[in-house]
Coordinates of N, CA and C in Angstrom, one line a residue:
Chain A
G30 N -90.4 139.0 77.4 CA -91.9 138.3 77.9 C -92.0 138.0 79.3
A31 N -93.4 137.7 79.7 CA -93.6 138.2 81.0 C -93.2 136.5 81.7
V32 N -93.0 137.2 82.9 CA -92.4 135.6 83.9 C -93.1 135.4 85.0
V33 N -93.5 134.1 85.1 CA -94.4 133.6 86.0 C -93.2 133.2 87.0
S34 N -93.0 132.5 88.2 CA -91.7 132.3 89.0 C -92.9 131.5 90.1
Q35 N -92.7 129.9 89.9 CA -93.3 129.3 90.9 C -92.3 128.1 91.7
H36 N -92.9 128.3 93.1 CA -91.9 127.9 94.3 C -92.5 127.1 95.4
P37 N -92.1 125.6 95.4 CA -90.3 125.5 94.8 C -90.5 124.2 93.7
S38 N -89.6 124.4 93.0 CA -90.2 123.3 92.1 C -90.2 121.7 92.2
R39 N -89.5 121.5 93.7 CA -89.3 120.1 94.0 C -90.3 119.7 95.2
V40 N -90.7 119.1 95.7 CA -90.7 119.3 97.2 C -91.6 117.7 97.6
I41 N -91.1 117.2 98.8 CA -91.7 115.7 99.4 C -92.1 116.2 100.4
C42 N -93.0 115.3 100.7 CA -93.7 115.6 101.9 C -94.2 114.1 102.4
K43 N -94.7 113.9 103.7 CA -95.2 112.7 104.2 C -96.6 112.7 104.2
S44 N -97.5 112.1 103.8 CA -98.5 111.3 103.8 C -99.1 112.0 104.9
G45 N -100.4 112.9 104.5 CA -101.2 113.9 106.1 C -101.0 115.1 105.9
T46 N -99.8 115.6 105.6 CA -99.3 116.8 105.9 C -99.8 117.4 104.6
S47 N -99.4 118.8 104.7 CA -100.2 119.8 103.6 C -98.7 120.2 102.8
V48 N -98.7 120.6 101.9 CA -97.8 121.4 100.8 C -98.2 122.5 100.4
K49 N -97.7 123.9 100.0 CA -97.9 125.1 99.8 C -97.0 125.0 98.6
I50 N -97.8 125.7 97.4 CA -96.7 126.2 96.1 C -97.5 127.4 95.5
E51 N -96.5 128.0 95.8 CA -96.7 129.7 95.0 C -96.4 129.5 93.8
C52 N -97.0 130.7 92.8 CA -97.3 131.5 92.1 C -97.0 132.6 92.0
R53 N -95.6 133.4 91.6 CA -95.9 134.4 91.2 C -95.9 135.4 89.9
S54 N -96.4 136.3 89.6 CA -96.0 136.9 88.4 C -95.2 138.1 88.8
L55 N -93.7 138.0 87.7 CA -92.7 139.0 88.7 C -93.5 140.4 87.8
D56 N -93.4 140.5 86.5 CA -93.7 141.9 86.0 C -95.0 142.0 85.3
F57 N -95.6 141.8 85.7 CA -96.9 141.7 85.3 C -98.2 141.5 86.7
Q58 N -99.5 142.5 86.3 CA -100.5 142.1 87.3 C -101.2 140.8 86.9
A59 N -101.6 140.2 87.7 CA -102.5 139.0 87.0 C -103.9 139.0 87.6
T60 N -104.8 139.1 87.6 CA -106.2 139.1 88.0 C -106.5 137.9 88.0
T61 N -106.2 136.6 87.2 CA -106.6 135.4 87.1 C -105.4 134.4 86.9
M62 N -105.4 133.6 87.6 CA -104.1 132.9 87.2 C -104.6 131.3 87.3
F63 N -104.0 130.3 86.4 CA -104.4 129.3 86.4 C -103.5 128.0 87.0
W64 N -104.3 126.9 87.5 CA -103.8 125.7 88.1 C -104.0 124.5 87.4
Y65 N -102.4 123.6 86.7 CA -102.4 122.7 86.0 C -102.5 121.5 86.9
R66 N -102.7 120.2 86.7 CA -102.0 119.1 87.4 C -101.4 118.2 85.8
Q67 N -100.5 117.7 86.3 CA -99.9 116.5 85.2 C -99.5 115.2 85.6
F68 N -100.0 114.3 85.4 CA -99.8 112.9 86.3 C -98.7 112.4 85.3
P69 N -97.7 111.4 85.5 CA -96.6 111.3 84.2 C -97.2 110.4 83.0
K70 N -96.3 111.0 82.3 CA -97.2 110.0 80.8 C -98.3 110.6 80.4
Q71 N -98.9 111.9 81.1 CA -100.3 112.3 80.7 C -100.3 113.9 80.5
S72 N -100.6 114.2 80.2 CA -101.4 116.0 79.3 C -101.6 116.4 81.1
L73 N -101.7 118.0 80.6 CA -101.9 118.9 81.7 C -103.8 118.8 81.6
M74 N -103.9 118.6 83.2 CA -105.0 119.0 83.1 C -105.8 120.4 84.1
L75 N -106.4 121.2 83.5 CA -106.5 122.8 84.7 C -107.5 122.1 85.7
M76 N -107.0 122.3 87.1 CA -107.9 122.2 88.2 C -108.4 123.5 88.6
A77 N -108.1 124.7 88.2 CA -108.4 125.8 88.8 C -108.8 126.9 88.1
T78 N -109.4 127.6 88.4 CA -109.1 129.4 88.3 C -109.0 129.9 89.3
S79 N -107.7 130.8 89.5 CA -107.6 131.7 90.6 C -107.5 132.8 90.5
N80 N -108.8 133.1 91.1 CA -109.3 134.8 90.5 C -108.8 135.9 92.1
E81 N -108.2 136.9 91.9 CA -108.0 137.8 93.4 C -109.2 138.3 93.6
G82 N -109.2 138.1 94.7 CA -110.0 138.7 95.4 C -111.4 138.3 95.7
S83 N -111.2 136.7 94.8 CA -112.7 135.9 95.2 C -111.9 134.6 95.1
K84 N -113.0 134.0 95.3 CA -113.0 132.4 95.6 C -112.7 131.5 93.9
A85 N -112.0 130.8 94.3 CA -111.3 130.2 93.0 C -112.6 129.5 92.7
T86 N -112.4 128.8 91.3 CA -113.4 128.3 90.2 C -112.9 127.1 89.8
Y87 N -113.3 125.8 90.3 CA -112.5 124.4 90.4 C -113.1 123.9 89.1
E88 N -112.1 122.7 88.7 CA -112.9 122.3 87.3 C -113.7 120.8 88.2
Q89 N -114.6 120.3 87.4 CA -115.4 118.9 87.9 C -114.4 118.0 88.1
G90 N -114.4 117.5 89.4 CA -113.7 116.6 89.9 C -112.9 116.8 90.9
V91 N -112.3 118.0 90.7 CA -111.3 118.7 92.0 C -111.7 119.0 93.3
E92 N -111.3 118.1 94.0 CA -112.1 119.0 95.3 C -111.9 120.0 95.6
K93 N -112.6 121.2 96.1 CA -112.1 122.5 96.5 C -111.7 122.6 97.8
D94 N -111.6 121.2 99.0 CA -111.2 121.6 100.3 C -109.9 120.6 100.1
K95 N -109.4 120.7 99.1 CA -108.3 119.5 99.6 C -107.2 120.3 98.5
F96 N -107.7 121.1 97.1 CA -106.8 122.1 97.0 C -107.0 123.1 97.2
L97 N -106.5 123.6 98.2 CA -107.0 125.2 98.5 C -106.4 126.1 97.7
I98 N -107.2 127.0 97.3 CA -106.5 128.5 96.6 C -106.6 129.8 97.2
N99 N -105.2 130.4 97.0 CA -105.2 131.8 97.3 C -105.1 133.1 96.5
H100 N -105.7 133.9 96.1 CA -104.9 134.6 95.2 C -105.6 135.9 95.9
A101 N -104.5 136.3 96.8 CA -104.3 137.1 97.7 C -104.3 139.0 97.3
S102 N -103.5 138.7 96.1 CA -103.2 140.0 95.5 C -102.8 139.6 93.8
L103 N -102.7 140.6 93.0 CA -102.7 140.9 91.7 C -101.2 139.9 91.4
T104 N -100.3 139.6 92.2 CA -99.2 138.5 91.6 C -98.9 137.5 92.2
L105 N -99.7 137.1 93.5 CA -100.0 136.0 94.0 C -100.6 135.0 94.0
S106 N -100.1 133.5 93.9 CA -101.6 132.9 93.9 C -100.9 131.6 94.9
T107 N -101.6 131.0 96.0 CA -101.0 129.7 96.1 C -101.8 129.0 96.2
L108 N -101.0 127.6 96.2 CA -102.2 126.5 96.1 C -101.7 125.6 97.0
T109 N -102.7 125.2 98.1 CA -102.4 124.4 99.4 C -103.1 122.7 99.0
V110 N -102.1 122.0 99.1 CA -102.5 120.5 98.9 C -102.7 120.2 100.5
T111 N -104.1 119.9 100.5 CA -103.6 119.4 102.3 C -104.3 118.0 102.6
S112 N -103.8 117.3 103.3 CA -103.6 116.2 104.1 C -103.2 115.7 102.7
A113 N -102.0 115.6 102.5 CA -101.9 115.2 101.0 C -101.3 113.5 101.0
H114 N -101.5 112.7 99.8 CA -101.6 111.4 99.7 C -100.8 110.8 98.9
P115 N -100.0 109.8 98.9 CA -99.4 109.2 97.4 C -100.0 109.6 96.2
E116 N -101.5 109.9 96.5 CA -102.0 109.7 94.9 C -101.9 111.1 94.5
D117 N -101.6 111.9 95.2 CA -101.6 113.2 94.9 C -100.5 114.0 94.1
S118 N -99.5 113.0 94.2 CA -98.1 113.2 93.7 C -98.4 113.6 92.6
S119 N -97.5 114.2 92.1 CA -98.0 115.2 90.8 C -97.4 116.4 90.4
F120 N -97.3 116.2 89.0 CA -96.4 117.9 88.8 C -97.7 118.4 88.9
Y121 N -97.3 119.8 88.9 CA -98.3 121.0 89.1 C -97.8 121.9 88.8
I122 N -98.4 123.0 87.8 CA -98.1 124.3 87.4 C -99.0 124.8 87.1
C123 N -98.3 126.3 87.1 CA -99.4 127.7 87.0 C -99.2 128.3 85.8
S124 N -100.1 129.4 85.8 CA -100.0 130.3 84.7 C -100.7 131.3 85.1
A125 N -100.5 132.2 84.2 CA -101.0 133.6 84.3 C -101.3 134.5 82.6
Q126 N -101.8 135.3 82.8 CA -101.8 135.8 81.5 C -102.1 137.5 82.0
P127 N -101.2 138.2 81.4 CA -101.7 139.6 81.8 C -103.0 140.4 81.7
R128 N -103.0 141.5 82.7 CA -104.4 141.7 82.6 C -104.9 142.6 81.2
A129 N -106.1 143.3 81.0 CA -106.3 143.8 79.6 C -105.6 144.6 80.0
G130 N -104.9 145.4 78.5 CA -104.5 146.7 78.0 C -103.1 146.8 78.8
V131 N -102.8 145.8 79.9 CA -101.1 146.0 79.8 C -100.2 145.8 78.9
W132 N -100.7 144.6 78.1 CA -99.8 144.6 76.6 C -100.5 144.6 75.4
G133 N -101.5 145.8 75.6 CA -102.3 146.1 74.6 C -102.3 145.1 73.2
N134 N -103.0 144.0 74.1 CA -103.2 142.8 73.3 C -103.6 141.7 74.0
M135 N -105.1 141.6 73.6 CA -105.5 140.2 74.8 C -105.2 138.7 74.2
N136 N -105.2 138.9 72.9 CA -104.9 137.4 72.4 C -103.2 137.0 72.5
T137 N -103.1 137.2 74.1 CA -101.5 136.6 73.7 C -101.6 135.1 74.8
E138 N -100.5 134.9 75.0 CA -99.7 133.6 75.2 C -100.1 133.5 76.7
A139 N -100.4 132.5 77.3 CA -100.5 132.3 78.6 C -99.0 131.7 79.3
F140 N -98.4 132.4 80.2 CA -97.1 132.3 80.6 C -97.0 131.6 82.1
F141 N -96.3 130.5 81.8 CA -96.0 129.1 82.7 C -95.2 129.5 83.9
G142 N -95.5 128.6 85.0 CA -94.6 128.7 85.9 C -93.2 127.6 85.5
Q143 N -92.4 127.3 86.4 CA -91.5 126.2 85.9 C -92.2 125.0 86.8
G144 N -93.2 125.0 87.4 CA -93.6 123.7 87.4 C -92.8 123.1 89.2
T145 N -93.7 122.4 89.8 CA -93.6 122.0 91.1 C -93.5 120.3 90.9
R146 N -92.7 119.5 90.9 CA -93.0 118.2 91.7 C -93.2 118.3 92.6
L147 N -94.4 117.5 93.0 CA -94.8 116.8 94.6 C -94.5 114.9 94.3
T148 N -94.0 115.1 95.3 CA -93.7 113.3 96.0 C -94.4 113.3 96.9
V149 N -95.5 112.5 97.7 CA -95.9 112.3 98.8 C -95.8 110.9 99.2
V150 N -94.9 110.7 100.6 CA -94.3 109.5 100.4 C -95.1 108.9 102.0
Chain B
S200 N -112.5 119.1 82.1 CA -112.8 119.6 81.2 C -112.2 118.8 79.8
Q201 N -113.0 118.8 79.1 CA -112.7 118.3 77.8 C -111.3 118.3 76.9
Q202 N -110.4 117.3 76.6 CA -109.3 117.6 75.9 C -109.6 117.3 74.6
G203 N -108.5 117.8 73.6 CA -108.2 118.1 72.5 C -107.9 116.8 72.1
E204 N -107.6 116.3 70.8 CA -107.1 115.0 71.0 C -105.7 115.2 70.4
E205 N -105.0 114.7 70.4 CA -103.6 114.7 69.2 C -103.5 113.5 68.8
D206 N -102.7 113.7 67.2 CA -101.9 112.6 66.9 C -100.8 112.6 65.7
P207 N -100.1 112.1 65.7 CA -100.1 110.5 66.5 C -99.2 111.0 67.8
Q208 N -100.5 109.7 69.0 CA -99.3 109.5 70.2 C -98.0 109.5 70.4
A209 N -97.1 109.3 69.7 CA -95.8 109.3 69.6 C -95.2 108.9 68.0
L210 N -94.4 109.5 68.0 CA -94.0 109.9 66.4 C -92.1 109.8 66.3
S211 N -91.3 108.6 65.9 CA -90.1 108.4 66.2 C -89.8 108.6 63.9
I212 N -88.6 109.7 64.3 CA -88.4 110.1 63.1 C -86.8 110.3 63.1
Q213 N -85.6 110.4 61.8 CA -84.6 110.4 61.9 C -84.2 111.8 61.9
E214 N -83.5 112.0 62.3 CA -82.7 113.2 62.2 C -82.9 114.2 60.9
G215 N -83.1 115.2 60.6 CA -83.1 115.7 59.3 C -84.6 115.9 58.7
E216 N -85.3 114.6 59.2 CA -86.8 114.7 58.5 C -87.6 115.8 59.1
N217 N -89.0 116.0 58.8 CA -89.7 116.6 58.8 C -90.7 115.8 60.1
A218 N -91.2 116.5 61.0 CA -92.2 116.5 61.7 C -93.5 116.9 61.6
T219 N -94.7 116.2 61.6 CA -96.1 116.2 61.6 C -96.9 115.8 62.9
M220 N -97.4 116.7 63.0 CA -98.5 116.6 64.5 C -99.3 117.7 64.7
N221 N -100.7 116.4 64.3 CA -102.1 116.8 64.7 C -103.1 117.0 65.6
C222 N -103.7 118.4 65.9 CA -104.6 118.5 67.3 C -106.2 118.8 66.9
S223 N -107.0 118.2 67.3 CA -108.1 118.6 66.9 C -108.7 119.0 68.2
Y224 N -110.2 119.8 68.1 CA -110.6 120.2 69.7 C -111.9 120.0 69.3
K225 N -112.8 120.5 70.5 CA -114.3 120.4 70.5 C -114.8 121.9 70.3
T226 N -114.5 122.7 71.4 CA -115.4 123.7 71.1 C -114.5 124.8 70.3
S227 N -115.2 126.2 70.2 CA -114.9 127.6 69.2 C -113.8 128.2 70.3
I228 N -112.7 128.5 69.7 CA -111.8 129.0 70.3 C -111.5 130.7 70.0
N229 N -110.7 130.9 70.7 CA -109.9 132.5 70.1 C -108.5 132.3 69.9
N230 N -107.9 131.8 70.4 CA -106.8 131.4 69.7 C -106.5 129.7 70.3
L231 N -104.8 129.2 69.3 CA -104.5 128.0 69.9 C -103.1 127.8 70.0
Q232 N -102.6 127.3 70.9 CA -101.2 127.5 71.5 C -100.6 126.2 70.9
W233 N -99.4 125.9 71.0 CA -98.3 124.6 71.4 C -97.5 125.3 71.9
Y234 N -97.3 124.0 72.6 CA -96.0 124.2 73.3 C -95.1 122.5 73.3
R235 N -94.2 123.1 73.8 CA -93.2 121.7 73.8 C -92.6 121.5 75.5
Q236 N -92.6 120.0 76.1 CA -92.4 120.2 77.4 C -90.7 118.8 77.1
N237 N -89.9 119.4 77.6 CA -89.2 118.2 78.1 C -89.7 117.3 79.0
S238 N -88.5 116.3 79.1 CA -89.1 115.4 80.1 C -89.2 115.6 81.3
G239 N -90.3 115.7 81.9 CA -90.3 116.0 83.6 C -89.9 117.5 84.0
R240 N -90.1 118.5 82.6 CA -89.8 119.9 83.1 C -90.8 120.7 83.1
G241 N -91.0 122.0 82.5 CA -91.9 122.9 82.2 C -92.0 122.8 80.6
L242 N -93.1 123.7 80.5 CA -94.0 124.3 79.7 C -92.6 125.3 78.7
V243 N -92.5 125.0 77.2 CA -92.1 126.5 76.4 C -93.1 126.6 75.1
H244 N -93.6 127.6 75.3 CA -94.0 127.8 74.1 C -93.6 128.6 73.2
L245 N -94.3 127.7 71.9 CA -93.9 128.3 70.6 C -94.5 129.2 69.9
I246 N -95.5 128.4 70.2 CA -96.4 129.4 68.6 C -98.0 129.7 69.1
L247 N -98.1 130.7 69.0 CA -100.0 130.9 69.0 C -100.3 131.3 67.9
I248 N -101.4 131.1 67.0 CA -102.2 131.0 66.3 C -103.4 131.4 66.8
R249 N -103.9 132.8 66.3 CA -105.4 133.5 66.3 C -106.3 132.7 65.5
S250 N -107.8 132.9 66.3 CA -109.2 132.0 65.4 C -109.1 132.4 63.7
N251 N -108.7 134.1 63.4 CA -108.7 134.3 62.0 C -107.3 134.6 61.5
E252 N -106.6 133.7 61.8 CA -105.3 133.0 61.1 C -105.5 131.7 60.4
R253 N -104.8 131.1 59.1 CA -104.4 130.4 58.9 C -103.2 129.1 58.8
E254 N -102.7 130.0 58.8 CA -101.1 129.8 58.6 C -99.7 130.9 59.5
K255 N -99.3 130.1 60.3 CA -98.3 130.8 61.2 C -96.8 130.3 61.2
H256 N -95.7 130.8 60.7 CA -94.3 130.7 60.8 C -93.4 131.0 61.9
S257 N -92.6 129.9 62.2 CA -91.6 130.8 63.5 C -90.5 129.5 63.5
G258 N -89.5 130.2 62.6 CA -88.4 129.6 62.6 C -88.7 128.3 61.6
R259 N -88.6 127.2 62.5 CA -88.2 125.7 62.0 C -89.7 125.4 61.7
L260 N -90.9 125.9 62.5 CA -92.3 126.0 63.1 C -93.1 126.5 62.1
R261 N -93.6 125.7 61.6 CA -95.0 126.2 60.4 C -97.0 125.8 61.3
V262 N -97.4 126.4 61.9 CA -98.8 125.8 62.0 C -99.8 126.3 61.4
T263 N -100.3 125.6 61.3 CA -102.0 125.7 60.5 C -103.4 125.7 61.1
L264 N -104.3 126.2 61.3 CA -105.5 126.4 61.9 C -106.7 125.9 60.8
D265 N -107.3 125.2 61.0 CA -108.9 125.0 60.2 C -110.4 125.0 61.7
T266 N -110.5 126.4 61.5 CA -111.5 126.3 62.6 C -112.7 125.5 62.0
S267 N -112.8 125.5 60.6 CA -114.0 124.7 60.0 C -113.8 123.1 60.4
K268 N -112.8 123.0 60.6 CA -112.7 121.3 61.1 C -112.1 120.7 62.3
K269 N -112.2 122.6 63.3 CA -111.7 122.6 64.5 C -110.1 121.7 64.5
S270 N -109.3 121.9 63.6 CA -108.0 121.0 64.0 C -107.1 122.3 63.6
S271 N -105.6 121.7 64.2 CA -104.1 122.5 63.7 C -103.3 121.3 63.5
S272 N -102.1 122.0 62.5 CA -101.3 121.0 62.4 C -100.1 121.8 63.4
L273 N -99.1 121.3 63.2 CA -97.5 121.7 63.7 C -96.5 121.0 63.0
L274 N -96.0 121.5 62.1 CA -94.8 121.1 61.3 C -93.6 121.5 61.6
I275 N -92.6 120.6 62.0 CA -90.9 120.7 62.6 C -90.3 120.2 61.1
T276 N -90.0 121.4 61.0 CA -88.9 121.1 59.1 C -87.4 120.5 59.9
A277 N -87.0 120.1 59.0 CA -85.3 119.5 59.3 C -85.0 119.5 60.6
S278 N -85.8 118.1 61.5 CA -85.7 118.1 63.1 C -84.7 117.8 63.2
R279 N -84.0 118.2 64.3 CA -82.8 118.1 65.3 C -82.8 116.8 66.4
A280 N -82.1 116.7 66.7 CA -81.9 115.7 68.3 C -82.5 116.6 69.5
A281 N -82.4 117.4 69.2 CA -82.5 118.3 70.3 C -84.0 118.8 70.3
D282 N -85.2 118.2 69.1 CA -86.6 118.6 69.1 C -87.5 117.4 69.7
T283 N -86.1 116.2 70.4 CA -87.0 115.5 70.9 C -88.1 115.5 72.4
A284 N -89.1 115.9 72.6 CA -89.7 116.5 73.6 C -91.3 116.0 73.7
S285 N -92.2 116.0 74.2 CA -93.6 115.8 74.0 C -94.2 117.3 73.6
Y286 N -95.2 117.1 72.5 CA -95.8 118.6 72.1 C -97.3 118.5 72.2
F287 N -97.8 120.0 73.1 CA -99.0 119.6 73.0 C -99.9 121.6 72.6
C288 N -100.7 120.9 72.0 CA -101.7 122.1 71.5 C -102.7 122.3 73.1
A289 N -102.9 123.7 73.1 CA -103.9 124.1 73.8 C -104.8 125.0 73.3
T290 N -106.0 125.1 73.5 CA -107.0 125.7 73.3 C -107.6 126.9 74.1
D291 N -107.3 128.0 73.8 CA -108.1 129.0 74.4 C -109.4 129.7 74.0
A292 N -110.7 129.4 74.5 CA -111.7 129.4 74.4 C -112.2 131.4 74.8
S293 N -111.9 131.5 76.2 CA -112.4 132.7 76.5 C -111.4 133.4 76.5
N294 N -110.4 133.3 75.8 CA -109.3 134.8 75.6 C -108.7 135.3 77.3
T295 N -109.1 134.4 78.0 CA -108.6 134.7 79.5 C -107.1 133.8 79.9
G296 N -106.3 133.3 79.3 CA -105.3 132.7 79.4 C -105.9 131.0 80.0
K297 N -106.9 130.8 80.2 CA -107.4 129.8 80.6 C -107.3 128.5 79.4
L298 N -106.5 127.7 79.5 CA -106.3 126.3 78.4 C -106.3 125.2 78.5
I299 N -107.1 124.7 77.5 CA -107.3 123.6 77.5 C -106.4 122.0 76.5
F300 N -105.7 121.4 77.1 CA -104.8 120.9 76.6 C -104.9 119.7 75.8
G301 N -104.3 119.0 75.1 CA -104.1 118.1 74.1 C -103.9 116.8 74.6
Q302 N -104.2 116.0 74.2 CA -103.3 114.8 74.9 C -101.6 114.6 74.6
G303 N -101.5 115.7 73.6 CA -100.1 115.3 73.6 C -99.5 114.3 72.2
T304 N -98.1 115.0 71.9 CA -97.6 113.6 70.8 C -95.8 113.9 71.2
T305 N -95.3 112.5 71.8 CA -94.2 112.4 72.2 C -92.8 111.9 71.0
L306 N -92.3 113.0 70.6 CA -91.7 113.2 69.4 C -90.2 112.4 69.7
Q307 N -89.9 111.5 68.8 CA -88.6 110.8 69.1 C -87.7 111.4 67.9
V308 N -86.3 112.1 68.2 CA -85.4 112.6 66.9 C -84.4 111.5 67.1
K309 N -84.2 111.1 65.9 CA -83.1 110.2 66.2 C -81.9 110.5 65.8
P310 N -80.5 110.7 66.3 CA -79.3 111.2 66.0 C -79.1 110.6 64.7

């Protein structure tokens, strides 16, 4: 199956600093990637859709100026948490689906990165 | 995003018993996927069922889908202690990989 690599897996940062999380599709190209956030003992909430070569689409209630998304190539999307605060501490996870025609089947599973646990102190 | 509902929220069973989890969703879908998540870790894809399918099997897993009721169920047969985890359903309405997750069921299998 396809592989999505996310880095770092864990990060601790000071309040007020920014943190960048990378999501790479290793063996396929992805015009679209997705970023989710998961608070403890809760489900995954979609934050935004990362679109290669264009602006990300944010879900309602997600601040686009705080969570900067850059999808500069077909294999890399980055999420930067700017001016992080303790309430941003969470598990962030990305996913991607191969482009149409690559796998010959549109109705495929989404491939997830390993996730990043962010702790803001 | 509106999330689907899963029930039960928590389930505790003995090893060897079967575990059934249910998922309901709100919009029409292209496919529905089930994932497992061990505490504090990433997601493991279990099974994908397309909107034109009604039942699917994979090893000890059996998934059903009823699009008229907008619901799905995941059955784990002959459960093992290693099945202890949280289980999430997720729907893909646009066939782009954009998923809306259910609230999840926490399963504990006691040895």
